[in-house]
mmCIF file of C-alpha atoms and ligand atoms in Angstrom:
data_model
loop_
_atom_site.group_PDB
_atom_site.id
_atom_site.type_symbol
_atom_site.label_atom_id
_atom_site.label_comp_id
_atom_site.label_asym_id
_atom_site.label_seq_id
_atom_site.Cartn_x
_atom_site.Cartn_y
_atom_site.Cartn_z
ATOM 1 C CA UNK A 1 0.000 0.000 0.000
ATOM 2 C CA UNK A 2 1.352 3.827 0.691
ATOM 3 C CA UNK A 3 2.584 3.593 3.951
ATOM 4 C CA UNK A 4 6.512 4.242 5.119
ATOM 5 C CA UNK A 5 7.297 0.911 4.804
ATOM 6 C CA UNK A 6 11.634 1.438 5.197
ATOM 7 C CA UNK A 7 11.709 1.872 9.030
ATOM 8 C CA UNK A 8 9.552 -0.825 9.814
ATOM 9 C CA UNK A 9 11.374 -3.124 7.709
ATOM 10 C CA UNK A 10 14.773 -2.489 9.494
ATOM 11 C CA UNK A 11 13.231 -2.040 13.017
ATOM 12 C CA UNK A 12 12.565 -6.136 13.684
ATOM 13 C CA UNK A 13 11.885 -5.766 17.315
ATOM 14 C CA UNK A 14 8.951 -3.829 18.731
ATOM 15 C CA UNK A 15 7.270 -3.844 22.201
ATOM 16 C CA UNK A 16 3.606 -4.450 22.441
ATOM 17 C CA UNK A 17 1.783 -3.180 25.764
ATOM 18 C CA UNK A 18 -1.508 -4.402 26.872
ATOM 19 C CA UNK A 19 -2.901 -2.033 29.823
ATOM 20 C CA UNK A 20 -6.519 -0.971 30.790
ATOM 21 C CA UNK A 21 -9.035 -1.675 33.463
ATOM 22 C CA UNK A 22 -8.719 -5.753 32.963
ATOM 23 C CA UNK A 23 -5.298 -5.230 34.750
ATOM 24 C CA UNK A 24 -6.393 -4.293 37.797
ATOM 25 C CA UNK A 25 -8.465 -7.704 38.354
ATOM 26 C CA UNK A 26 -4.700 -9.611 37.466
ATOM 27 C CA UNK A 27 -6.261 -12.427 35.347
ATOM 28 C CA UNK A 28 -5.933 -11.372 31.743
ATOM 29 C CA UNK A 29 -6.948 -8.778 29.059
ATOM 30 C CA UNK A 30 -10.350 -10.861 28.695
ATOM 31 C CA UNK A 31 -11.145 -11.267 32.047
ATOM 32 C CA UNK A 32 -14.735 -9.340 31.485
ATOM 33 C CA UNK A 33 -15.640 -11.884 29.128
ATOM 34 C CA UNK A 34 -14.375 -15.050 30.536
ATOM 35 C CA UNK A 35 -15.576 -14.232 34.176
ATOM 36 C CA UNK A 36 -19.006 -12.794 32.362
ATOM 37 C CA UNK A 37 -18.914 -9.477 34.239
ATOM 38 C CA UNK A 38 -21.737 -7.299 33.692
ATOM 39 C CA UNK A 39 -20.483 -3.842 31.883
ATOM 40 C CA UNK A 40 -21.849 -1.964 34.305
ATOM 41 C CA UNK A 41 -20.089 -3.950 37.060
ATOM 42 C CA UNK A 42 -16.738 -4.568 35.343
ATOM 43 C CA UNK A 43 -16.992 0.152 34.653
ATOM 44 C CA UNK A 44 -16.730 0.725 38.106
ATOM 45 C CA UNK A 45 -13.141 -0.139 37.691
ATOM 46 C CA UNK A 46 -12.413 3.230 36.562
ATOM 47 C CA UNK A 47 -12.992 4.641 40.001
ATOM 48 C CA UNK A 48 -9.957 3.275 40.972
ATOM 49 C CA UNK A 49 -7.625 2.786 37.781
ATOM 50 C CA UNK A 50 -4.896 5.187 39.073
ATOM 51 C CA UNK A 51 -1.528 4.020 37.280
ATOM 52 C CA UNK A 52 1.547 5.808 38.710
ATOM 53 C CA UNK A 53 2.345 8.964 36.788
ATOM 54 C CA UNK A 54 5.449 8.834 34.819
ATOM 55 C CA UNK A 55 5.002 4.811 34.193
ATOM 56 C CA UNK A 56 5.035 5.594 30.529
ATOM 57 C CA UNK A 57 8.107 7.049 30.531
ATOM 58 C CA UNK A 58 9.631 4.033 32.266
ATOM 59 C CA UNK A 59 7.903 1.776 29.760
ATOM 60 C CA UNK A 60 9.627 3.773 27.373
ATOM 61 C CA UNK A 61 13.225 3.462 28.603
ATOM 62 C CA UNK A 62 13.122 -0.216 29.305
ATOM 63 C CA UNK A 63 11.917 -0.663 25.296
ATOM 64 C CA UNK A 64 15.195 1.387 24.638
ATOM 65 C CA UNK A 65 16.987 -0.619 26.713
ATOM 66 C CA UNK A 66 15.830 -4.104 25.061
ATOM 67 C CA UNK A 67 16.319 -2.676 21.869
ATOM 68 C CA UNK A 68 12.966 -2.165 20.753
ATOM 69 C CA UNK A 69 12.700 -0.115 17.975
ATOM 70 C CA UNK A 70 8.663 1.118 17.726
ATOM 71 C CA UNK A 71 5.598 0.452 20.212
ATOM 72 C CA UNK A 72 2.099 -0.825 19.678
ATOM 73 C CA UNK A 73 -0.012 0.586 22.701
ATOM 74 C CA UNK A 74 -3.640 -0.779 23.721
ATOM 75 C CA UNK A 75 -5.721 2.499 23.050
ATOM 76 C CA UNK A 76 -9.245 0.343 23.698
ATOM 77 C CA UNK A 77 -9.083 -3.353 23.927
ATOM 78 C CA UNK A 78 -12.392 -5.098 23.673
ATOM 79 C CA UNK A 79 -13.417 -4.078 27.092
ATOM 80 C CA UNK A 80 -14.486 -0.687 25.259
ATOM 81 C CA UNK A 81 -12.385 1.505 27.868
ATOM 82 C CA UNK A 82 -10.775 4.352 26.021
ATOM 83 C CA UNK A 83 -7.191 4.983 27.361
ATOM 84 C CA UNK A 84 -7.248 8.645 25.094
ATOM 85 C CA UNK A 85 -9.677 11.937 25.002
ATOM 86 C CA UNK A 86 -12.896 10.934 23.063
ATOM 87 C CA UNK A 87 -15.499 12.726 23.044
ATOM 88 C CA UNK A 88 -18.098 10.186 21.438
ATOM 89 C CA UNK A 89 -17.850 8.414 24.782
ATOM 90 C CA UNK A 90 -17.207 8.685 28.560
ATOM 91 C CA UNK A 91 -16.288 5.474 29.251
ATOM 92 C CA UNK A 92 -13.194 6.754 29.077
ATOM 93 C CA UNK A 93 -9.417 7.552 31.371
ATOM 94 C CA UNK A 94 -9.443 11.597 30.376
ATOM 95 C CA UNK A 95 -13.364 11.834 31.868
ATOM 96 C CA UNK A 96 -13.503 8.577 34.775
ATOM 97 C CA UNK A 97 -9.598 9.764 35.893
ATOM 98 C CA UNK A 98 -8.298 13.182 34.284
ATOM 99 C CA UNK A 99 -5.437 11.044 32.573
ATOM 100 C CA UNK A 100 -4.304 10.740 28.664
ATOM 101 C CA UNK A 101 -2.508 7.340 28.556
ATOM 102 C CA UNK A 102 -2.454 7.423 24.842
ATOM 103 C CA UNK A 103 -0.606 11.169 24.856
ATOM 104 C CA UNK A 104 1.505 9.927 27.991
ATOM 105 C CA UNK A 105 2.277 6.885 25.801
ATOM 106 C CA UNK A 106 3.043 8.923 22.478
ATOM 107 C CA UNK A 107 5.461 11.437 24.066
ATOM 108 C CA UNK A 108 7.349 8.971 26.538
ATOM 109 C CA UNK A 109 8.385 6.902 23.588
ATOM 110 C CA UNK A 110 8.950 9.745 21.082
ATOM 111 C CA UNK A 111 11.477 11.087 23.848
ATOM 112 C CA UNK A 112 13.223 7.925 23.418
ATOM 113 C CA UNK A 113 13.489 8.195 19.503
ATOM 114 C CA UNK A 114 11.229 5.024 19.438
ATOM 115 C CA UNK A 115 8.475 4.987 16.797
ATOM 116 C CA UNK A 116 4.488 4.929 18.222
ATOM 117 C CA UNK A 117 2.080 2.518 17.101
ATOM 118 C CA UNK A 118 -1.706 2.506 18.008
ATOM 119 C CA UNK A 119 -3.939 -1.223 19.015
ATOM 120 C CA UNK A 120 -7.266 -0.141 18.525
ATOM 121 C CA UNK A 121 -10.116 -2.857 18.699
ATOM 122 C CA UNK A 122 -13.222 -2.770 16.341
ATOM 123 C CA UNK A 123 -14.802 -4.865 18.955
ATOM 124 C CA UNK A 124 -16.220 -3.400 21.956
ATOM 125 C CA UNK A 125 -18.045 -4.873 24.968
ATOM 126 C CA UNK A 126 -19.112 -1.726 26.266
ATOM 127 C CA UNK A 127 -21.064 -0.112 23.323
ATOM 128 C CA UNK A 128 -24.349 -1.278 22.994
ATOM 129 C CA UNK A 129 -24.310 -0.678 18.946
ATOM 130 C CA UNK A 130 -21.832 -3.839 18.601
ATOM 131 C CA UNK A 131 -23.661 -5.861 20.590
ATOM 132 C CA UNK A 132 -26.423 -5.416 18.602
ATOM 133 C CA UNK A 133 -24.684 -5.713 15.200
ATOM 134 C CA UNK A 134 -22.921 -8.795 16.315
ATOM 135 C CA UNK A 135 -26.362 -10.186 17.213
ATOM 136 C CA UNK A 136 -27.957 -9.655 13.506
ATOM 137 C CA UNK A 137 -29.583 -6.227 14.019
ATOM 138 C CA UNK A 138 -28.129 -4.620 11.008
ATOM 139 C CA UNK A 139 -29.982 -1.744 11.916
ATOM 140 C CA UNK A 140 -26.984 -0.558 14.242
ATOM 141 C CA UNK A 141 -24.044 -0.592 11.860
ATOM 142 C CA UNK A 142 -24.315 2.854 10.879
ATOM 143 C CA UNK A 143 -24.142 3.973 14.711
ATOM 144 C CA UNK A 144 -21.041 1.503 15.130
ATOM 145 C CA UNK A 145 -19.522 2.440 11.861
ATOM 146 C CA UNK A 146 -19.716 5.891 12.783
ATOM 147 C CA UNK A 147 -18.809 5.424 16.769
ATOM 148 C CA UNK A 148 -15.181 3.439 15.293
ATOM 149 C CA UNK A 149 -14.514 5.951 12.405
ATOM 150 C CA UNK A 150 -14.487 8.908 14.661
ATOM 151 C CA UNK A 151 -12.526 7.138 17.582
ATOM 152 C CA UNK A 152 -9.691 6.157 15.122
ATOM 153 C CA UNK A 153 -10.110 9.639 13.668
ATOM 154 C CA UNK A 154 -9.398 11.223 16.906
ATOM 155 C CA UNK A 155 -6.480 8.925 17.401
ATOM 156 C CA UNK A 156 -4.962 9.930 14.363
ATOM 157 C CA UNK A 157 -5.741 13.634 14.581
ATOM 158 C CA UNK A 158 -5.324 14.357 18.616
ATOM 159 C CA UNK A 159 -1.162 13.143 19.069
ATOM 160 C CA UNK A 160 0.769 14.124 16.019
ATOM 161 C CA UNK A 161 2.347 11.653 14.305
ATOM 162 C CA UNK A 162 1.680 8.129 14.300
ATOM 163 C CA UNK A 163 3.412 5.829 12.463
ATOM 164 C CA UNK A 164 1.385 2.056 12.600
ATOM 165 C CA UNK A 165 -2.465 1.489 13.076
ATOM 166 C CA UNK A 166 -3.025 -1.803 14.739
ATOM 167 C CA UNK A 167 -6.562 -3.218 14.264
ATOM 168 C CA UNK A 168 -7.726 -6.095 16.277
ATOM 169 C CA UNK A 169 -11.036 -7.317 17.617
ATOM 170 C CA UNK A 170 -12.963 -7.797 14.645
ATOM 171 C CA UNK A 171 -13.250 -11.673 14.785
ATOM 172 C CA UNK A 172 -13.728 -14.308 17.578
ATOM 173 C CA UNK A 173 -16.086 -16.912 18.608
ATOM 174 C CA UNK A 174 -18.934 -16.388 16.819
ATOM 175 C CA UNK A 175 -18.813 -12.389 16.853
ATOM 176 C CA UNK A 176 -17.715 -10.987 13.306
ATOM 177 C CA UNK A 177 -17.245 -7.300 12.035
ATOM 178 C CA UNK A 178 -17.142 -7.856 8.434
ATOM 179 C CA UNK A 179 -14.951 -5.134 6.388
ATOM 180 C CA UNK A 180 -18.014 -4.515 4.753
ATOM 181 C CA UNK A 181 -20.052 -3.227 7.985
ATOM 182 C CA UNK A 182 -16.711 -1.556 9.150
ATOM 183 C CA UNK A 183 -16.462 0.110 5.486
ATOM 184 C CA UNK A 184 -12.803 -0.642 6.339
ATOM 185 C CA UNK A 185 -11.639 0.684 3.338
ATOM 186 C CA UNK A 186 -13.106 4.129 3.741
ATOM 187 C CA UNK A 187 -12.019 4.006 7.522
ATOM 188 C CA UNK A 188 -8.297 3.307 5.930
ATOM 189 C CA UNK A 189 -8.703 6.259 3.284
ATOM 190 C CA UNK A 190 -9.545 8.657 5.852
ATOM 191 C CA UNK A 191 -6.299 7.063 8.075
ATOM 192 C CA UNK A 192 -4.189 7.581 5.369
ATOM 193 C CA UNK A 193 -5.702 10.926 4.692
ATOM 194 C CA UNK A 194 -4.990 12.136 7.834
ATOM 195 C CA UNK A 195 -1.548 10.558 8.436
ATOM 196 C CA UNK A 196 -0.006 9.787 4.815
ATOM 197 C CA UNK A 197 3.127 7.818 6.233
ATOM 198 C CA UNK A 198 1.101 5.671 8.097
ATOM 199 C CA UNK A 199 1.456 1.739 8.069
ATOM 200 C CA UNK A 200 -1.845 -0.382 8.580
ATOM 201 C CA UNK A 201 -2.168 -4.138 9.363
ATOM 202 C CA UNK A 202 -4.838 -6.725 8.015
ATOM 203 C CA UNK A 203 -6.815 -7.118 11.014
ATOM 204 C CA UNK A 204 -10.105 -5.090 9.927
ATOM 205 C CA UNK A 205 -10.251 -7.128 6.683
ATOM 206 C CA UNK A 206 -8.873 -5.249 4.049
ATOM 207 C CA UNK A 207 -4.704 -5.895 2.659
ATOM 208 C CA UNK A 208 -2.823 -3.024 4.107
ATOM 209 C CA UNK A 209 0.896 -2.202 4.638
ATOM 210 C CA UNK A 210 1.782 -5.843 6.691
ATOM 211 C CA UNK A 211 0.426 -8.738 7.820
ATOM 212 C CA UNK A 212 0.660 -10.169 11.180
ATOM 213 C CA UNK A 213 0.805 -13.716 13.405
ATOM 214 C CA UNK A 214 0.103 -14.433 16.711
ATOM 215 C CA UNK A 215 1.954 -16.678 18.842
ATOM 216 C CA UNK A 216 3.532 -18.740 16.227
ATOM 217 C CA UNK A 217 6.094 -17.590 13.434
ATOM 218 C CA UNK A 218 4.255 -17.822 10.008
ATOM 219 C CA UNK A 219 6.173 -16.033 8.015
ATOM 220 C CA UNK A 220 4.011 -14.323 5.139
ATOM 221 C CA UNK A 221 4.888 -14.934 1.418
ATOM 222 C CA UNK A 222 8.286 -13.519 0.210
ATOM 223 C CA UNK A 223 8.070 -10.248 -0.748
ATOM 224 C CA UNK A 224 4.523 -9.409 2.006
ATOM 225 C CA UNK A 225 5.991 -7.994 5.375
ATOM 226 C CA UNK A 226 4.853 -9.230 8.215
ATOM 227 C CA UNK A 227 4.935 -9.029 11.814
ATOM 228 C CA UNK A 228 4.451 -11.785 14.489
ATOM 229 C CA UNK A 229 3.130 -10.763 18.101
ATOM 230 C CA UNK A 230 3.471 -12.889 21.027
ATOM 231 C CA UNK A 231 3.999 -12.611 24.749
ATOM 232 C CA UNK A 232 7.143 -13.167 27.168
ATOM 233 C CA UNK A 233 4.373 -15.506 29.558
ATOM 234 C CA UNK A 234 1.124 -16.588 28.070
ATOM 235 C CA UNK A 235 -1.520 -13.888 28.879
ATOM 236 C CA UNK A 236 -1.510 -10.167 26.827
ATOM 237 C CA UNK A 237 -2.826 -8.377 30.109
ATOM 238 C CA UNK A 238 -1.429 -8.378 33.522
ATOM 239 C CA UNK A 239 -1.728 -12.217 34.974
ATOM 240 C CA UNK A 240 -0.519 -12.683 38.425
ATOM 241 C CA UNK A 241 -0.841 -16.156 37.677
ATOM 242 C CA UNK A 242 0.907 -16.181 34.193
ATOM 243 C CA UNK A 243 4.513 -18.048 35.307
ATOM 244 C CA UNK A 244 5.190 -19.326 32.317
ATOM 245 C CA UNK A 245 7.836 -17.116 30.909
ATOM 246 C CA UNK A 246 10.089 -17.476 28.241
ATOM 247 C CA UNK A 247 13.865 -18.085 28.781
ATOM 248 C CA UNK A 248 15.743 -15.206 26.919
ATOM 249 C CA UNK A 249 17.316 -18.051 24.647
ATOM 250 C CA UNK A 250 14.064 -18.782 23.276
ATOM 251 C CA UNK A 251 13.013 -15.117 23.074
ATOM 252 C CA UNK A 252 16.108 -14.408 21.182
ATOM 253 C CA UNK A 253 15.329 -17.483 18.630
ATOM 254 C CA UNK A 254 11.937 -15.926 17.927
ATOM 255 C CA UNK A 255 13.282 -12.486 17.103
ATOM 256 C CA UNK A 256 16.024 -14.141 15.095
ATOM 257 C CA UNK A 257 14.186 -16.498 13.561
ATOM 258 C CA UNK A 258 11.409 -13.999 12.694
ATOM 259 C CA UNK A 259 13.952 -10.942 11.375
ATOM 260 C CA UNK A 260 15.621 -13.633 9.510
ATOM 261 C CA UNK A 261 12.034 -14.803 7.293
ATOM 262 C CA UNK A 262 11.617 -10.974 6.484
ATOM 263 C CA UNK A 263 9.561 -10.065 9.630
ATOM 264 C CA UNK A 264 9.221 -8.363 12.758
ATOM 265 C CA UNK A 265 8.394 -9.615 16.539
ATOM 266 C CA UNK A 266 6.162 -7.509 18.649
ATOM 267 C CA UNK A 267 6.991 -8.321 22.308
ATOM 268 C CA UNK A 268 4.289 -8.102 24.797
ATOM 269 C CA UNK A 269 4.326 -6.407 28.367
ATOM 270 C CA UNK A 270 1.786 -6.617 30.517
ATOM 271 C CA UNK A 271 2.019 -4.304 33.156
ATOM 272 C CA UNK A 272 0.360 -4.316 36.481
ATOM 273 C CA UNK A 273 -2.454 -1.552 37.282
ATOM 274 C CA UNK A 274 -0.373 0.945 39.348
ATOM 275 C CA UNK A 275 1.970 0.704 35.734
ATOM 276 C CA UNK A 276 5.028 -1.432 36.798
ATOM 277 C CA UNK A 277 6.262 -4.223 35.153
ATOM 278 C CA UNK A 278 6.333 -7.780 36.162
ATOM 279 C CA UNK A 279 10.073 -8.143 37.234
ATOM 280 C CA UNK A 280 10.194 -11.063 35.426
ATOM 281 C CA UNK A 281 9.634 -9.415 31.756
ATOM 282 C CA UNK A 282 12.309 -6.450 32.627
ATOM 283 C CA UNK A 283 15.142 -8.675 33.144
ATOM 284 C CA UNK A 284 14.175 -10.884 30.354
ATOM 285 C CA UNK A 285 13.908 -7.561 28.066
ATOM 286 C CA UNK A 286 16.815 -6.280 29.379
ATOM 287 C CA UNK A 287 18.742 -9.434 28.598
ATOM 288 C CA UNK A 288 17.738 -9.490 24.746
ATOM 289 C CA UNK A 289 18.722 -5.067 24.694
ATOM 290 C CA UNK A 290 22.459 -6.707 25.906
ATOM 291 C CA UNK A 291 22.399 -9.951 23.462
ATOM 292 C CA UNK A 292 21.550 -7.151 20.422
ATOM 293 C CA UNK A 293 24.394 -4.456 21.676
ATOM 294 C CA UNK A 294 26.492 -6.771 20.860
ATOM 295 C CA UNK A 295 25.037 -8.781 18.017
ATOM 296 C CA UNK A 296 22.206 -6.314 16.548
ATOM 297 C CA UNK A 297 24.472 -5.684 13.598
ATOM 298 C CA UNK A 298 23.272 -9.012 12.458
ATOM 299 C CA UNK A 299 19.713 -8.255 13.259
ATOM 300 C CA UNK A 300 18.823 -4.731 12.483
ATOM 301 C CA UNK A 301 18.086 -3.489 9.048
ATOM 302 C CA UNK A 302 19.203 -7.330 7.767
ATOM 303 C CA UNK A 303 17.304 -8.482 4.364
ATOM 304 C CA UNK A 304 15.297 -11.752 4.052
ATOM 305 C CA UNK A 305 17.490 -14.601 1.618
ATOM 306 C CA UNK A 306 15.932 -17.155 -0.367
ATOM 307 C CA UNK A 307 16.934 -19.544 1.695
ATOM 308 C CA UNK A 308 16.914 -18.341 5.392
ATOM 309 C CA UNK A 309 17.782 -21.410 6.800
ATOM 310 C CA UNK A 310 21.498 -22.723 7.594
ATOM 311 C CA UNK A 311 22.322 -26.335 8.437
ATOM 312 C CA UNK A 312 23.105 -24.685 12.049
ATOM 313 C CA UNK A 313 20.459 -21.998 12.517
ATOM 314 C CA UNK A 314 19.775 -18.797 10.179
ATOM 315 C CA UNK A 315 21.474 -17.143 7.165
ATOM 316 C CA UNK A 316 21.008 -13.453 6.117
ATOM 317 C CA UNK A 317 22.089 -10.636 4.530
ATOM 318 C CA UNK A 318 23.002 -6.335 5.060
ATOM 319 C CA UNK A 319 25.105 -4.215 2.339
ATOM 320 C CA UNK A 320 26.456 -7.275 0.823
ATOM 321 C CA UNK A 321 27.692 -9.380 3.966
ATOM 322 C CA UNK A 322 25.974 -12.713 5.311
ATOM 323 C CA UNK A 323 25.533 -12.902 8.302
ATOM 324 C CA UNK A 324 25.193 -16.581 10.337
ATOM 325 C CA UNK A 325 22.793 -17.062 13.681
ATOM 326 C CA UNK A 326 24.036 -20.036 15.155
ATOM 327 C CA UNK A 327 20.922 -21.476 16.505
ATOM 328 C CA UNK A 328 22.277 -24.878 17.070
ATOM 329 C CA UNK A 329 25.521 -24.924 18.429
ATOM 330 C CA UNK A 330 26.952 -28.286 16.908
ATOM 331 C CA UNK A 331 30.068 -28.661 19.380
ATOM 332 C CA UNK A 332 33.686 -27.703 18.920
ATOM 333 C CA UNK A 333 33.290 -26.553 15.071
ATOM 334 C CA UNK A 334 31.088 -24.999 12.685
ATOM 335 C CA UNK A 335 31.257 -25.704 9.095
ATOM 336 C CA UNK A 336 30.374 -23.393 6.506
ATOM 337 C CA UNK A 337 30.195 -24.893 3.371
ATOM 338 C CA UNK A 338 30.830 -23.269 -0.194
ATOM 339 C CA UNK A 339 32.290 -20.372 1.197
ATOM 340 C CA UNK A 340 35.755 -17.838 1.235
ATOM 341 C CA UNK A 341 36.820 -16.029 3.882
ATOM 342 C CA UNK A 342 35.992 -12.809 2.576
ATOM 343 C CA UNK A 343 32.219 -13.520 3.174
ATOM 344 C CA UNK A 344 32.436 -14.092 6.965
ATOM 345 C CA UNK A 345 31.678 -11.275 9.295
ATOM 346 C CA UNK A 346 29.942 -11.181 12.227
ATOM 347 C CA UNK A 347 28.332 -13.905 13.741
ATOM 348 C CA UNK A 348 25.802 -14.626 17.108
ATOM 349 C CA UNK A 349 25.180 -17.816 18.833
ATOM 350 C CA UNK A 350 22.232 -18.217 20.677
ATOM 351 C CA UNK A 351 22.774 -20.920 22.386
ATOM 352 C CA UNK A 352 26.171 -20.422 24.309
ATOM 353 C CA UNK A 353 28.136 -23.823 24.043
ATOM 354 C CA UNK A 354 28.658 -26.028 26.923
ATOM 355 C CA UNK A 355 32.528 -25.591 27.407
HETATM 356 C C1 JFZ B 401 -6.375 -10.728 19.976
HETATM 357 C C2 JFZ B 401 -7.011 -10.267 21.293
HETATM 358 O O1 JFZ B 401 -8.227 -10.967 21.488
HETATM 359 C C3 JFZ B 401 -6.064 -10.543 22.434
HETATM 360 O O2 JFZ B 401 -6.643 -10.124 23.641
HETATM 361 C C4 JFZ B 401 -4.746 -9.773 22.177
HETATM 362 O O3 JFZ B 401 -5.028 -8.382 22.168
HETATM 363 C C5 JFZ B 401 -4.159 -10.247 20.836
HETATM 364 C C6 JFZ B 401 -2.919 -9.458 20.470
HETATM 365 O O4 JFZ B 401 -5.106 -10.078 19.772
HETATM 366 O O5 JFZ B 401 -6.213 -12.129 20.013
HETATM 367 C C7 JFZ B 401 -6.294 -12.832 18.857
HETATM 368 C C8 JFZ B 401 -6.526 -12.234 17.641
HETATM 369 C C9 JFZ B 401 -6.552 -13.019 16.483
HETATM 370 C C10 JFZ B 401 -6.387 -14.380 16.583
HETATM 371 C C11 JFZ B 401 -6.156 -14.977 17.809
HETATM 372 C C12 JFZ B 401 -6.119 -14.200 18.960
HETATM 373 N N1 JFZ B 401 -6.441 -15.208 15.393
HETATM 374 O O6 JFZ B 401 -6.598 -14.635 14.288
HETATM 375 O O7 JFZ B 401 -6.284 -16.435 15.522
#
């Protein structure tokens, strides 16, 4: 499509954060749903959302200090809670709590030189038009079309500028948001009307600037960028329960193996209500931000091969050098077959072997 396509391409490694009222309860971004909490019920919880101020900007520094290169923020999950000004509802932070997480967000990560990204779900819990449209009454869809159009409008017209538009929330179970009833491709001319750089993802139905995976690396046709999102435990939102984290081996292998197919990973945070982080996901970030000072040559800005895959791990390429990730450190040796000297440069290994 039209979007600035170069910086996302060399970026590879981008920090997701999932943060609204469902962290507060500690079980999950679809806590309202699974635990069928009545809206009205599950609202009350911006009373007492109060985040500590400043916990943007220290979201911000620890992405520069993994070596994240943009962020994709939660502006309204499917809870319907608006993190940003609106003014077409006030189920929202600026009206329930006097705060702007979205312009917080926007300016924390700006000041750190990282490029801003915007999650905005077409589903929404808390208005009673896509309740209705998911249940059959067509009747509604102008009053939802109308209710998402001018939310993303304000999103793109309120912070200066933003470089990605995530959409999400437009399919599960049974609910579906066609990108017929979204008119998602009038809803992506006015996006690109109002912020001509920006990049746009599949997720309301229509081909945009990438594609994106969830959980799994599924790297898109060569040629189609692509992103793939997953978390550092299991659970988007804040889980006190969520223990299942990662090693930083294995989050390195995803970024590598993802930047080497010609794509991106979007690392998750999920940060607890008063806006820390789970100790847990800083030192794993932090460990990744040391593994690329040293071997982000290989990773940054690199170009998808052919043939990505090496009998030992990954191949790739950057201003005519190849560059090997040694994902599976086969003892003493490595061989690299077919090759002179003058094409070996820089290397990484995962996997440090056992000496
Ligand atoms: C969605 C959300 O429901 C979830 O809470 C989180 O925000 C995630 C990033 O996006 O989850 C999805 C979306 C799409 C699929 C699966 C889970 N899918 O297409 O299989």
């Amino acid at each position: 499509m039209s979007g600035d396509i170069a910086w996302f391409r060399d970026a590879k490694f981008g920090m997701f954060i999932h943060f609204g009222l469902y962290s507060q309860l500690k079980r999950g971004e679809w806590v309202m749903h699974q635990d069928a909490i009545p809206a009205a019920k599950y609202a009350d919880l911006a009373q007492q959302f109060a985040p500590a101020p400043g916990c943007a900007r220290e979201w911000a520094r620890l992405a520069k200090r993994a070596g994240m290169r943009y962020v994709v923020f939660t502006t309204k999950h499917h809870d319907g809670f608006s993190l940003f000004d609106t003014k077409l509802t006030a189920y929202n932070s600026v009206t329930t709590g006097g705060r702007d997480y979205v312009r917080e967000v926007v300016e924390a990560f700006r000041a750190e030189g990282l490029r801003v990204g915007l999650y905005f779900s077409l589903g929404d819990w808390h208005y009673p038009a896509y309740a209705a449209v998911t249940s059959g009454d067509s009747s509604q869809q102008g009053p939802l079309r109308e209710f998402i159009h001018g939310q993303v409008c304000e999103l793109l017209t309120q912070y200066g500028k933003i470089d990605l538009l995530w959409y999400d929330g437009a399919f599960y179970d049974d609910k579906y948001l066609s990108a017929e009833i979204l008119d998602a491709t009038g809803l992506n001319a006015m996006a690109r009307e109002l912020q001509p750089d920006i990049l746009i993802n599949e997720r309301a139905g229509t081909e945009e600037d990438y594609v994106t995976c969830e959980n799994e690396c599924k790297p898109a046709p060569y040629g189609v960028d692509w992103e793939m999102c997953t978390c550092i435990n299991d659970i988007w939102g804040y889980a006190e329960h969520d223990y299942n984290y990662k090693t930083v081996n294995q989050l390195i292998f995803l970024l590598v193996n993802c930047a080497t197919q010609g794509g991106n990973l979007l690392l998750n945070i999920g940060p607890r209500s008063d806006g820390s982080v789970p100790e847990a996901q800083v030192e794993r970030l932090e460990a990744v931000g040391a593994w690329l000072r040293t071997h982000g040559e290989a990773l940054y800005g690199i170009e998808r091969l052919p043939k990505a895959f090496s009998g030992n791990g990954r191949v790739t390429q950057k201003d005519g050098k190849l560059y090997f990730h040694t994902l599976y450190w086969p003892g003493s040796t490595m061989r690299l077959p077919n090759l002179t000297p003058k094409y070996l440069t820089a290397g990484s290994r995962v996997c440090p072997r056992k000496s």
